[in-house]
Amino acid sequence: MAQEIEHTHLPIRGLNIHVAQVGKDELGTVVFLHGFPEIWYSWRHQMLAVAGAGYRAIAPDCRGYGLSDQPPEDEEASWEDLVADVLAILDAYSIPKAFLVGKDLGALPAYEFALQHPDRTCGVMCLGIPFSPAPMSFETTMPEGFYVLRWREPGRAEADFGRYDVRRVVRTIYVLFAGAEIPTAKEGQEIMDLADLTTPLPEWFTEEDLDAYAKLYEKSGFRYPLQMPYRAIHKMPIRLDAKFQVPVFMVMGEKDYAFKFPGFETAMRSGAMETFAPDLKITYIPEGSHFVQEQLPEQVNELLLGFLKDHPVVAA
């Protein structure tokens, strides 16, 4: 498709937030919320697909990521900030309602936004992360070398990452997170030791893609991405009585290492999510990895466009 993705910065709640967008909003708006170590670029395939189908695609860099401003160093990372940023972006563009598409870290504010602002939400599609009514706890279920527990320790990931340039760090994380096994270090190992330059990139991830990520992380660094999500997981909102008033579509790659997290598969296959989301659809992609939207874009695009088509936006 010939349309160019446009880039701008919006003054959002004291920060300049970078926003990529494409499309004309003939049928509605789709807001894409990325995970770690991703940025807006992670959604390039989906953005062009929805724009080609008549929707406006908006993909911000989360605060502290990519080309968006860094929050002050002394400011505590807050999930509520991410929800408020999405609302402010919609307000800045005078968008009354939007579909939210979240992946990994981005799934959490997508779910929370839909619960807090159902009148501004057309529907939610999330990749890889089921809705959780309480903060995820890994202390008693995962070994000490589990990457989340390691990166939660102040200074540990900084020292680990600091041994290499940004491109090598992003490369290693993409290699590890694209696999089907949970990244876990042994005693005397750090997470960056789990892959080296002899380990090939995933076949669907090019050197040019890596360059795009590395360039953006050279600007942002890893200070805030380590705060959010890893050092803020325990501060996720408790929503034991959550009830989604909008359609929820959950897509899970069965080769996603996160599928092996304690409770994830049970939560999805047991119907537990239906307690919170009465209008719920779950689709499994057998070969899908943690980066399924980049790995199998045609498959994800087809699912996304089907979800949008099934829930047409009714003009106010």
PDB file of C-alpha atoms in Angstrom:
ATOM      1  CA  MET A   1       0.000   0.000   0.000  1.00  0.00           C
ATOM      2  CA  ALA A   2       1.349   3.382  -1.000  1.00  0.00           C
ATOM      3  CA  GLN A   3       0.127   5.339   2.011  1.00  0.00           C
ATOM      4  CA  GLU A   4       2.901   6.723   4.173  1.00  0.00           C
ATOM      5  CA  ILE A   5       2.839   6.342   7.932  1.00  0.00           C
ATOM      6  CA  GLU A   6       2.966   9.854   9.383  1.00  0.00           C
ATOM      7  CA  HIS A   7       4.790  10.823  12.558  1.00  0.00           C
ATOM      8  CA  THR A   8       4.055  13.575  15.022  1.00  0.00           C
ATOM      9  CA  HIS A   9       4.536  14.502  18.678  1.00  0.00           C
ATOM     10  CA  LEU A  10       1.573  15.366  20.875  1.00  0.00           C
ATOM     11  CA  PRO A  11       1.862  17.305  24.151  1.00  0.00           C
ATOM     12  CA  ILE A  12       0.273  14.737  26.468  1.00  0.00           C
ATOM     13  CA  ARG A  13       0.111  15.361  30.211  1.00  0.00           C
ATOM     14  CA  GLY A  14       3.439  17.175  30.384  1.00  0.00           C
ATOM     15  CA  LEU A  15       5.319  14.925  27.946  1.00  0.00           C
ATOM     16  CA  ASN A  16       5.758  14.946  24.180  1.00  0.00           C
ATOM     17  CA  ILE A  17       4.413  11.571  23.069  1.00  0.00           C
ATOM     18  CA  HIS A  18       5.446  10.280  19.653  1.00  0.00           C
ATOM     19  CA  VAL A  19       2.527   9.007  17.572  1.00  0.00           C
ATOM     20  CA  ALA A  20       2.646   7.156  14.258  1.00  0.00           C
ATOM     21  CA  GLN A  21      -0.564   7.131  12.241  1.00  0.00           C
ATOM     22  CA  VAL A  22      -1.994   6.265   8.846  1.00  0.00           C
ATOM     23  CA  GLY A  23      -5.476   6.040   7.318  1.00  0.00           C
ATOM     24  CA  LYS A  24      -8.619   8.135   6.918  1.00  0.00           C
ATOM     25  CA  ASP A  25     -11.024   7.017   9.684  1.00  0.00           C
ATOM     26  CA  GLU A  26     -13.838   6.110   7.279  1.00  0.00           C
ATOM     27  CA  LEU A  27     -14.912   3.187   9.474  1.00  0.00           C
ATOM     28  CA  GLY A  28     -13.326   4.050  12.824  1.00  0.00           C
ATOM     29  CA  THR A  29     -10.022   4.361  14.664  1.00  0.00           C
ATOM     30  CA  VAL A  30      -7.715   1.619  15.931  1.00  0.00           C
ATOM     31  CA  VAL A  31      -5.146   2.452  18.637  1.00  0.00           C
ATOM     32  CA  PHE A  32      -2.195   0.061  18.897  1.00  0.00           C
ATOM     33  CA  LEU A  33      -0.331  -0.298  22.220  1.00  0.00           C
ATOM     34  CA  HIS A  34       3.043  -2.020  22.056  1.00  0.00           C
ATOM     35  CA  GLY A  35       4.936  -4.300  24.420  1.00  0.00           C
ATOM     36  CA  PHE A  36       8.610  -4.624  25.408  1.00  0.00           C
ATOM     37  CA  PRO A  37      11.086  -4.443  23.699  1.00  0.00           C
ATOM     38  CA  GLU A  38       8.774  -3.018  21.100  1.00  0.00           C
ATOM     39  CA  ILE A  39       7.742   0.463  19.961  1.00  0.00           C
ATOM     40  CA  TRP A  40       5.254   1.783  17.377  1.00  0.00           C
ATOM     41  CA  TYR A  41       7.197  -0.024  14.622  1.00  0.00           C
ATOM     42  CA  SER A  42       6.005  -3.380  15.979  1.00  0.00           C
ATOM     43  CA  TRP A  43       2.577  -2.629  14.513  1.00  0.00           C
ATOM     44  CA  ARG A  44       3.703  -1.566  11.009  1.00  0.00           C
ATOM     45  CA  HIS A  45       1.993  -4.522   9.291  1.00  0.00           C
ATOM     46  CA  GLN A  46      -1.289  -4.105  11.171  1.00  0.00           C
ATOM     47  CA  MET A  47      -1.362  -0.327  10.729  1.00  0.00           C
ATOM     48  CA  LEU A  48      -1.203  -0.581   6.940  1.00  0.00           C
ATOM     49  CA  ALA A  49      -3.767  -3.384   6.907  1.00  0.00           C
ATOM     50  CA  VAL A  50      -6.406  -1.489   8.874  1.00  0.00           C
ATOM     51  CA  ALA A  51      -5.700   1.732   6.969  1.00  0.00           C
ATOM     52  CA  GLY A  52      -6.222  -0.167   3.716  1.00  0.00           C
ATOM     53  CA  ALA A  53      -9.552  -1.413   5.060  1.00  0.00           C
ATOM     54  CA  GLY A  54     -10.823   2.100   5.821  1.00  0.00           C
ATOM     55  CA  TYR A  55      -9.735   2.679   9.420  1.00  0.00           C
ATOM     56  CA  ARG A  56      -7.381   5.181  10.981  1.00  0.00           C
ATOM     57  CA  ALA A  57      -4.420   3.512  12.696  1.00  0.00           C
ATOM     58  CA  ILE A  58      -2.698   5.245  15.613  1.00  0.00           C
ATOM     59  CA  ALA A  59       0.353   3.748  17.325  1.00  0.00           C
ATOM     60  CA  PRO A  60       2.050   5.778  20.062  1.00  0.00           C
ATOM     61  CA  ASP A  61       5.417   5.084  21.578  1.00  0.00           C
ATOM     62  CA  CYS A  62       4.610   4.515  25.242  1.00  0.00           C
ATOM     63  CA  ARG A  63       5.984   7.229  27.523  1.00  0.00           C
ATOM     64  CA  GLY A  64       9.669   6.571  28.112  1.00  0.00           C
ATOM     65  CA  TYR A  65       9.931   4.427  24.975  1.00  0.00           C
ATOM     66  CA  GLY A  66      11.212   5.196  21.482  1.00  0.00           C
ATOM     67  CA  LEU A  67      10.723   8.812  20.402  1.00  0.00           C
ATOM     68  CA  SER A  68       8.437   9.738  23.311  1.00  0.00           C
ATOM     69  CA  ASP A  69       9.733  11.833  26.197  1.00  0.00           C
ATOM     70  CA  GLN A  70      11.115  10.280  29.349  1.00  0.00           C
ATOM     71  CA  PRO A  71       9.122  10.851  32.541  1.00  0.00           C
ATOM     72  CA  PRO A  72      11.175  12.483  35.308  1.00  0.00           C
ATOM     73  CA  GLU A  73      13.614  10.061  36.961  1.00  0.00           C
ATOM     74  CA  ASP A  74      12.045  10.545  40.379  1.00  0.00           C
ATOM     75  CA  GLU A  75       8.521   9.836  39.089  1.00  0.00           C
ATOM     76  CA  GLU A  76       7.183   6.390  39.973  1.00  0.00           C
ATOM     77  CA  ALA A  77       6.010   4.321  37.011  1.00  0.00           C
ATOM     78  CA  SER A  78       2.227   3.992  37.077  1.00  0.00           C
ATOM     79  CA  TRP A  79      -0.216   1.918  35.032  1.00  0.00           C
ATOM     80  CA  GLU A  80      -2.738   4.705  35.459  1.00  0.00           C
ATOM     81  CA  ASP A  81      -0.412   7.008  33.514  1.00  0.00           C
ATOM     82  CA  LEU A  82      -0.601   4.686  30.511  1.00  0.00           C
ATOM     83  CA  VAL A  83      -4.404   4.635  30.636  1.00  0.00           C
ATOM     84  CA  ALA A  84      -4.561   8.416  31.018  1.00  0.00           C
ATOM     85  CA  ASP A  85      -2.153   8.854  28.089  1.00  0.00           C
ATOM     86  CA  VAL A  86      -4.470   6.854  25.792  1.00  0.00           C
ATOM     87  CA  LEU A  87      -7.448   8.969  26.846  1.00  0.00           C
ATOM     88  CA  ALA A  88      -5.470  12.167  26.244  1.00  0.00           C
ATOM     89  CA  ILE A  89      -4.449  10.972  22.753  1.00  0.00           C
ATOM     90  CA  LEU A  90      -8.083  10.311  21.837  1.00  0.00           C
ATOM     91  CA  ASP A  91      -9.049  13.724  23.186  1.00  0.00           C
ATOM     92  CA  ALA A  92      -6.210  15.432  21.291  1.00  0.00           C
ATOM     93  CA  TYR A  93      -7.555  14.022  18.020  1.00  0.00           C
ATOM     94  CA  SER A  94     -11.228  14.481  19.005  1.00  0.00           C
ATOM     95  CA  ILE A  95     -11.837  10.753  18.588  1.00  0.00           C
ATOM     96  CA  PRO A  96     -15.035   9.797  20.441  1.00  0.00           C
ATOM     97  CA  LYS A  97     -14.447   6.013  20.458  1.00  0.00           C
ATOM     98  CA  ALA A  98     -11.701   3.660  19.309  1.00  0.00           C
ATOM     99  CA  PHE A  99     -10.752   0.021  19.099  1.00  0.00           C
ATOM    100  CA  LEU A 100      -7.750  -0.843  21.258  1.00  0.00           C
ATOM    101  CA  VAL A 101      -5.194  -3.444  20.212  1.00  0.00           C
ATOM    102  CA  GLY A 102      -2.631  -4.320  22.890  1.00  0.00           C
ATOM    103  CA  LYS A 103       0.319  -6.670  23.030  1.00  0.00           C
ATOM    104  CA  ASP A 104       2.277  -7.786  26.095  1.00  0.00           C
ATOM    105  CA  LEU A 105       2.774  -4.630  28.230  1.00  0.00           C
ATOM    106  CA  GLY A 106       0.278  -2.823  25.984  1.00  0.00           C
ATOM    107  CA  ALA A 107      -2.488  -5.316  26.746  1.00  0.00           C
ATOM    108  CA  LEU A 108      -2.712  -4.165  30.349  1.00  0.00           C
ATOM    109  CA  PRO A 109      -3.615  -0.495  29.707  1.00  0.00           C
ATOM    110  CA  ALA A 110      -5.869  -1.671  26.863  1.00  0.00           C
ATOM    111  CA  TYR A 111      -7.884  -3.836  29.243  1.00  0.00           C
ATOM    112  CA  GLU A 112      -7.886  -1.175  31.947  1.00  0.00           C
ATOM    113  CA  PHE A 113      -8.907   1.592  29.541  1.00  0.00           C
ATOM    114  CA  ALA A 114     -11.870  -0.490  28.365  1.00  0.00           C
ATOM    115  CA  LEU A 115     -12.969  -1.041  31.969  1.00  0.00           C
ATOM    116  CA  GLN A 116     -12.600   2.623  32.949  1.00  0.00           C
ATOM    117  CA  HIS A 117     -13.898   4.147  29.707  1.00  0.00           C
ATOM    118  CA  PRO A 118     -16.367   1.764  28.022  1.00  0.00           C
ATOM    119  CA  ASP A 119     -18.050   4.765  26.391  1.00  0.00           C
ATOM    120  CA  ARG A 120     -14.783   5.551  24.566  1.00  0.00           C
ATOM    121  CA  THR A 121     -14.039   1.927  23.596  1.00  0.00           C
ATOM    122  CA  CYS A 122     -15.432   0.017  20.600  1.00  0.00           C
ATOM    123  CA  GLY A 123     -13.673  -3.217  21.494  1.00  0.00           C
ATOM    124  CA  VAL A 124     -10.391  -4.665  22.715  1.00  0.00           C
ATOM    125  CA  MET A 125      -8.081  -7.138  20.990  1.00  0.00           C
ATOM    126  CA  CYS A 126      -5.062  -8.337  22.952  1.00  0.00           C
ATOM    127  CA  LEU A 127      -2.169 -10.542  21.919  1.00  0.00           C
ATOM    128  CA  GLY A 128      -0.379 -12.844  24.319  1.00  0.00           C
ATOM    129  CA  ILE A 129      -1.668 -11.564  27.678  1.00  0.00           C
ATOM    130  CA  PRO A 130      -5.017 -12.687  29.128  1.00  0.00           C
ATOM    131  CA  PHE A 131      -6.894 -10.367  31.443  1.00  0.00           C
ATOM    132  CA  SER A 132      -5.794 -10.798  35.061  1.00  0.00           C
ATOM    133  CA  PRO A 133      -7.991  -9.484  37.902  1.00  0.00           C
ATOM    134  CA  ALA A 134      -4.963  -9.156  40.209  1.00  0.00           C
ATOM    135  CA  PRO A 135      -1.224  -8.460  39.841  1.00  0.00           C
ATOM    136  CA  MET A 136       0.809 -11.364  38.522  1.00  0.00           C
ATOM    137  CA  SER A 137       3.099 -12.909  41.129  1.00  0.00           C
ATOM    138  CA  PHE A 138       6.106 -14.958  40.106  1.00  0.00           C
ATOM    139  CA  GLU A 139       8.087 -15.165  43.339  1.00  0.00           C
ATOM    140  CA  THR A 140       6.739 -18.541  44.424  1.00  0.00           C
ATOM    141  CA  THR A 141       6.117 -20.069  41.002  1.00  0.00           C
ATOM    142  CA  MET A 142       9.255 -19.262  39.002  1.00  0.00           C
ATOM    143  CA  PRO A 143      12.999 -19.870  39.562  1.00  0.00           C
ATOM    144  CA  GLU A 144      15.310 -17.054  40.677  1.00  0.00           C
ATOM    145  CA  GLY A 145      16.841 -16.820  37.204  1.00  0.00           C
ATOM    146  CA  PHE A 146      13.486 -16.021  35.529  1.00  0.00           C
ATOM    147  CA  TYR A 147      14.024 -12.858  33.509  1.00  0.00           C
ATOM    148  CA  VAL A 148      11.157 -10.901  35.126  1.00  0.00           C
ATOM    149  CA  LEU A 149      12.548 -11.534  38.609  1.00  0.00           C
ATOM    150  CA  ARG A 150      16.059 -10.616  37.456  1.00  0.00           C
ATOM    151  CA  TRP A 151      15.011  -7.403  35.715  1.00  0.00           C
ATOM    152  CA  ARG A 152      12.884  -6.381  38.681  1.00  0.00           C
ATOM    153  CA  GLU A 153      16.023  -6.003  40.786  1.00  0.00           C
ATOM    154  CA  PRO A 154      17.199  -2.369  40.656  1.00  0.00           C
ATOM    155  CA  GLY A 155      20.511  -2.127  38.850  1.00  0.00           C
ATOM    156  CA  ARG A 156      20.791  -5.761  37.767  1.00  0.00           C
ATOM    157  CA  ALA A 157      19.514  -5.420  34.206  1.00  0.00           C
ATOM    158  CA  GLU A 158      21.317  -2.097  33.877  1.00  0.00           C
ATOM    159  CA  ALA A 159      24.613  -3.839  34.646  1.00  0.00           C
ATOM    160  CA  ASP A 160      23.747  -6.789  32.395  1.00  0.00           C
ATOM    161  CA  PHE A 161      22.678  -4.632  29.444  1.00  0.00           C
ATOM    162  CA  GLY A 162      25.550  -2.193  30.021  1.00  0.00           C
ATOM    163  CA  ARG A 163      28.090  -4.761  28.847  1.00  0.00           C
ATOM    164  CA  TYR A 164      26.871  -4.406  25.263  1.00  0.00           C
ATOM    165  CA  ASP A 165      25.675  -1.768  22.829  1.00  0.00           C
ATOM    166  CA  VAL A 166      21.938  -1.141  22.448  1.00  0.00           C
ATOM    167  CA  ARG A 167      21.690  -3.055  19.174  1.00  0.00           C
ATOM    168  CA  ARG A 168      23.164  -6.183  20.772  1.00  0.00           C
ATOM    169  CA  VAL A 169      20.771  -5.917  23.734  1.00  0.00           C
ATOM    170  CA  VAL A 170      17.682  -5.572  21.530  1.00  0.00           C
ATOM    171  CA  ARG A 171      18.928  -8.386  19.299  1.00  0.00           C
ATOM    172  CA  THR A 172      19.393 -10.721  22.256  1.00  0.00           C
ATOM    173  CA  ILE A 173      15.962  -9.963  23.709  1.00  0.00           C
ATOM    174  CA  TYR A 174      14.278 -10.544  20.337  1.00  0.00           C
ATOM    175  CA  VAL A 175      16.082 -13.867  19.939  1.00  0.00           C
ATOM    176  CA  LEU A 176      15.144 -14.980  23.462  1.00  0.00           C
ATOM    177  CA  PHE A 177      11.556 -13.750  23.444  1.00  0.00           C
ATOM    178  CA  ALA A 178      10.878 -15.259  20.002  1.00  0.00           C
ATOM    179  CA  GLY A 179      11.536 -18.724  21.396  1.00  0.00           C
ATOM    180  CA  ALA A 180       9.083 -21.146  22.980  1.00  0.00           C
ATOM    181  CA  GLU A 181      11.021 -21.464  26.251  1.00  0.00           C
ATOM    182  CA  ILE A 182      10.825 -19.000  29.141  1.00  0.00           C
ATOM    183  CA  PRO A 183      14.116 -17.034  29.323  1.00  0.00           C
ATOM    184  CA  THR A 184      15.709 -18.194  32.571  1.00  0.00           C
ATOM    185  CA  ALA A 185      19.342 -17.779  33.629  1.00  0.00           C
ATOM    186  CA  LYS A 186      21.307 -20.347  35.582  1.00  0.00           C
ATOM    187  CA  GLU A 187      23.368 -19.525  38.644  1.00  0.00           C
ATOM    188  CA  GLY A 188      26.300 -17.362  37.625  1.00  0.00           C
ATOM    189  CA  GLN A 189      24.569 -16.350  34.392  1.00  0.00           C
ATOM    190  CA  GLU A 190      22.789 -13.152  33.400  1.00  0.00           C
ATOM    191  CA  ILE A 191      19.932 -12.947  30.910  1.00  0.00           C
ATOM    192  CA  MET A 192      22.163 -11.449  28.182  1.00  0.00           C
ATOM    193  CA  ASP A 193      24.336 -14.576  28.428  1.00  0.00           C
ATOM    194  CA  LEU A 194      21.478 -16.770  27.152  1.00  0.00           C
ATOM    195  CA  ALA A 195      22.129 -15.859  23.490  1.00  0.00           C
ATOM    196  CA  ASP A 196      25.098 -14.534  21.535  1.00  0.00           C
ATOM    197  CA  LEU A 197      25.789 -13.247  18.043  1.00  0.00           C
ATOM    198  CA  THR A 198      26.013 -16.789  16.666  1.00  0.00           C
ATOM    199  CA  THR A 199      22.313 -17.312  17.466  1.00  0.00           C
ATOM    200  CA  PRO A 200      20.382 -16.295  14.328  1.00  0.00           C
ATOM    201  CA  LEU A 201      17.616 -13.740  14.356  1.00  0.00           C
ATOM    202  CA  PRO A 202      14.104 -15.108  13.791  1.00  0.00           C
ATOM    203  CA  GLU A 203      13.618 -15.599  10.037  1.00  0.00           C
ATOM    204  CA  TRP A 204      10.829 -13.026   9.959  1.00  0.00           C
ATOM    205  CA  PHE A 205      12.943 -10.326  11.676  1.00  0.00           C
ATOM    206  CA  THR A 206      15.478  -8.617   9.418  1.00  0.00           C
ATOM    207  CA  GLU A 207      18.677  -6.729  10.147  1.00  0.00           C
ATOM    208  CA  GLU A 208      16.806  -3.633   8.942  1.00  0.00           C
ATOM    209  CA  ASP A 209      14.072  -4.276  11.524  1.00  0.00           C
ATOM    210  CA  LEU A 210      16.742  -4.601  14.199  1.00  0.00           C
ATOM    211  CA  ASP A 211      18.283  -1.317  13.048  1.00  0.00           C
ATOM    212  CA  ALA A 212      14.891   0.408  13.431  1.00  0.00           C
ATOM    213  CA  TYR A 213      14.510  -0.835  17.020  1.00  0.00           C
ATOM    214  CA  ALA A 214      18.114  -0.123  17.960  1.00  0.00           C
ATOM    215  CA  LYS A 215      17.886   3.449  16.686  1.00  0.00           C
ATOM    216  CA  LEU A 216      14.844   4.137  18.847  1.00  0.00           C
ATOM    217  CA  TYR A 217      16.304   2.496  21.967  1.00  0.00           C
ATOM    218  CA  GLU A 218      19.511   4.466  21.492  1.00  0.00           C
ATOM    219  CA  LYS A 219      17.337   7.518  22.050  1.00  0.00           C
ATOM    220  CA  SER A 220      15.194   6.235  24.915  1.00  0.00           C
ATOM    221  CA  GLY A 221      17.561   3.837  26.651  1.00  0.00           C
ATOM    222  CA  PHE A 222      16.163   1.187  28.987  1.00  0.00           C
ATOM    223  CA  ARG A 223      15.591   3.162  32.187  1.00  0.00           C
ATOM    224  CA  TYR A 224      11.842   3.565  31.872  1.00  0.00           C
ATOM    225  CA  PRO A 225      11.189   0.273  30.006  1.00  0.00           C
ATOM    226  CA  LEU A 226      12.680  -1.557  32.988  1.00  0.00           C
ATOM    227  CA  GLN A 227      10.439   0.417  35.341  1.00  0.00           C
ATOM    228  CA  MET A 228       7.413  -0.235  33.167  1.00  0.00           C
ATOM    229  CA  PRO A 229       6.559  -3.058  33.087  1.00  0.00           C
ATOM    230  CA  TYR A 230       9.072  -5.054  35.141  1.00  0.00           C
ATOM    231  CA  ARG A 231       9.311  -2.978  38.306  1.00  0.00           C
ATOM    232  CA  ALA A 232       5.623  -2.086  38.277  1.00  0.00           C
ATOM    233  CA  ILE A 233       3.999  -5.515  37.804  1.00  0.00           C
ATOM    234  CA  HIS A 234       3.129  -5.702  41.503  1.00  0.00           C
ATOM    235  CA  LYS A 235       1.253  -2.383  41.169  1.00  0.00           C
ATOM    236  CA  MET A 236      -1.201  -3.595  38.558  1.00  0.00           C
ATOM    237  CA  PRO A 237      -4.767  -2.646  39.526  1.00  0.00           C
ATOM    238  CA  ILE A 238      -6.856  -5.210  41.384  1.00  0.00           C
ATOM    239  CA  ARG A 239     -10.091  -5.795  39.467  1.00  0.00           C
ATOM    240  CA  LEU A 240     -11.750  -8.792  41.103  1.00  0.00           C
ATOM    241  CA  ASP A 241     -15.200  -7.516  40.126  1.00  0.00           C
ATOM    242  CA  ALA A 242     -14.251  -6.454  36.586  1.00  0.00           C
ATOM    243  CA  LYS A 243     -16.947  -6.711  33.933  1.00  0.00           C
ATOM    244  CA  PHE A 244     -16.132  -5.651  30.360  1.00  0.00           C
ATOM    245  CA  GLN A 245     -18.991  -3.882  28.624  1.00  0.00           C
ATOM    246  CA  VAL A 246     -17.297  -4.134  25.216  1.00  0.00           C
ATOM    247  CA  PRO A 247     -16.247  -7.080  23.017  1.00  0.00           C
ATOM    248  CA  VAL A 248     -12.908  -8.646  23.971  1.00  0.00           C
ATOM    249  CA  PHE A 249     -10.826 -10.690  21.526  1.00  0.00           C
ATOM    250  CA  MET A 250      -7.827 -12.615  22.862  1.00  0.00           C
ATOM    251  CA  VAL A 251      -5.235 -14.022  20.431  1.00  0.00           C
ATOM    252  CA  MET A 252      -2.588 -16.404  21.759  1.00  0.00           C
ATOM    253  CA  GLY A 253       0.354 -17.938  19.959  1.00  0.00           C
ATOM    254  CA  GLU A 254       0.810 -21.470  21.238  1.00  0.00           C
ATOM    255  CA  LYS A 255       4.593 -21.165  20.777  1.00  0.00           C
ATOM    256  CA  ASP A 256       4.641 -17.962  22.870  1.00  0.00           C
ATOM    257  CA  TYR A 257       6.853 -18.638  25.889  1.00  0.00           C
ATOM    258  CA  ALA A 258       4.415 -16.620  28.036  1.00  0.00           C
ATOM    259  CA  PHE A 259       1.825 -19.350  27.429  1.00  0.00           C
ATOM    260  CA  LYS A 260       3.916 -21.410  29.864  1.00  0.00           C
ATOM    261  CA  PHE A 261       3.605 -18.878  32.680  1.00  0.00           C
ATOM    262  CA  PRO A 262       1.812 -20.405  35.682  1.00  0.00           C
ATOM    263  CA  GLY A 263      -1.936 -20.043  35.263  1.00  0.00           C
ATOM    264  CA  PHE A 264      -1.923 -18.519  31.762  1.00  0.00           C
ATOM    265  CA  GLU A 265      -3.100 -21.525  29.794  1.00  0.00           C
ATOM    266  CA  THR A 266      -5.560 -22.524  32.510  1.00  0.00           C
ATOM    267  CA  ALA A 267      -7.034 -19.010  32.601  1.00  0.00           C
ATOM    268  CA  MET A 268      -7.645 -19.124  28.883  1.00  0.00           C
ATOM    269  CA  ARG A 269      -8.755 -22.726  28.300  1.00  0.00           C
ATOM    270  CA  SER A 270     -10.894 -23.012  31.455  1.00  0.00           C
ATOM    271  CA  GLY A 271     -13.197 -20.156  30.552  1.00  0.00           C
ATOM    272  CA  ALA A 272     -12.029 -18.047  33.507  1.00  0.00           C
ATOM    273  CA  MET A 273     -11.811 -14.926  31.345  1.00  0.00           C
ATOM    274  CA  GLU A 274     -15.487 -15.231  30.456  1.00  0.00           C
ATOM    275  CA  THR A 275     -16.293 -14.365  34.079  1.00  0.00           C
ATOM    276  CA  PHE A 276     -14.970 -10.875  33.364  1.00  0.00           C
ATOM    277  CA  ALA A 277     -15.664 -10.568  29.631  1.00  0.00           C
ATOM    278  CA  PRO A 278     -19.152 -11.833  28.689  1.00  0.00           C
ATOM    279  CA  ASP A 279     -18.547 -10.986  24.999  1.00  0.00           C
ATOM    280  CA  LEU A 280     -15.268 -12.889  24.642  1.00  0.00           C
ATOM    281  CA  LYS A 281     -13.591 -14.619  21.727  1.00  0.00           C
ATOM    282  CA  ILE A 282     -10.285 -16.510  22.034  1.00  0.00           C
ATOM    283  CA  THR A 283      -8.245 -17.698  19.053  1.00  0.00           C
ATOM    284  CA  TYR A 284      -5.058 -19.773  19.203  1.00  0.00           C
ATOM    285  CA  ILE A 285      -2.347 -19.598  16.550  1.00  0.00           C
ATOM    286  CA  PRO A 286      -0.461 -22.911  16.716  1.00  0.00           C
ATOM    287  CA  GLU A 287       2.886 -21.624  15.428  1.00  0.00           C
ATOM    288  CA  GLY A 288       2.541 -18.148  16.928  1.00  0.00           C
ATOM    289  CA  SER A 289       5.425 -16.779  18.991  1.00  0.00           C
ATOM    290  CA  HIS A 290       5.568 -13.902  21.461  1.00  0.00           C
ATOM    291  CA  PHE A 291       5.892 -11.567  18.445  1.00  0.00           C
ATOM    292  CA  VAL A 292       3.053 -13.132  16.479  1.00  0.00           C
ATOM    293  CA  GLN A 293       1.982  -9.849  14.861  1.00  0.00           C
ATOM    294  CA  GLU A 294       5.424  -9.494  13.258  1.00  0.00           C
ATOM    295  CA  GLN A 295       6.001 -13.217  12.702  1.00  0.00           C
ATOM    296  CA  LEU A 296       2.646 -14.002  11.037  1.00  0.00           C
ATOM    297  CA  PRO A 297       1.259 -10.597  10.012  1.00  0.00           C
ATOM    298  CA  GLU A 298      -1.172 -11.895   7.388  1.00  0.00           C
ATOM    299  CA  GLN A 299      -2.794 -14.244   9.904  1.00  0.00           C
ATOM    300  CA  VAL A 300      -3.023 -11.587  12.620  1.00  0.00           C
ATOM    301  CA  ASN A 301      -4.277  -8.984  10.150  1.00  0.00           C
ATOM    302  CA  GLU A 302      -7.053 -11.324   9.021  1.00  0.00           C
ATOM    303  CA  LEU A 303      -8.136 -11.895  12.633  1.00  0.00           C
ATOM    304  CA  LEU A 304      -7.964  -8.183  13.438  1.00  0.00           C
ATOM    305  CA  LEU A 305      -9.937  -7.113  10.366  1.00  0.00           C
ATOM    306  CA  GLY A 306     -12.525  -9.790  11.101  1.00  0.00           C
ATOM    307  CA  PHE A 307     -12.933  -8.468  14.635  1.00  0.00           C
ATOM    308  CA  LEU A 308     -13.328  -4.891  13.383  1.00  0.00           C
ATOM    309  CA  LYS A 309     -15.841  -5.961  10.728  1.00  0.00           C
ATOM    310  CA  ASP A 310     -17.875  -7.931  13.289  1.00  0.00           C
ATOM    311  CA  HIS A 311     -18.239  -4.825  15.473  1.00  0.00           C
ATOM    312  CA  PRO A 312     -18.986  -1.873  13.180  1.00  0.00           C
ATOM    313  CA  VAL A 313     -18.780   1.556  14.737  1.00  0.00           C
ATOM    314  CA  VAL A 314     -22.200   3.138  15.036  1.00  0.00           C
ATOM    315  CA  ALA A 315     -22.126   6.882  14.431  1.00  0.00           C
ATOM    316  CA  ALA A 316     -23.322   8.934  17.381  1.00  0.00           C
TER     317      ALA A 316
END
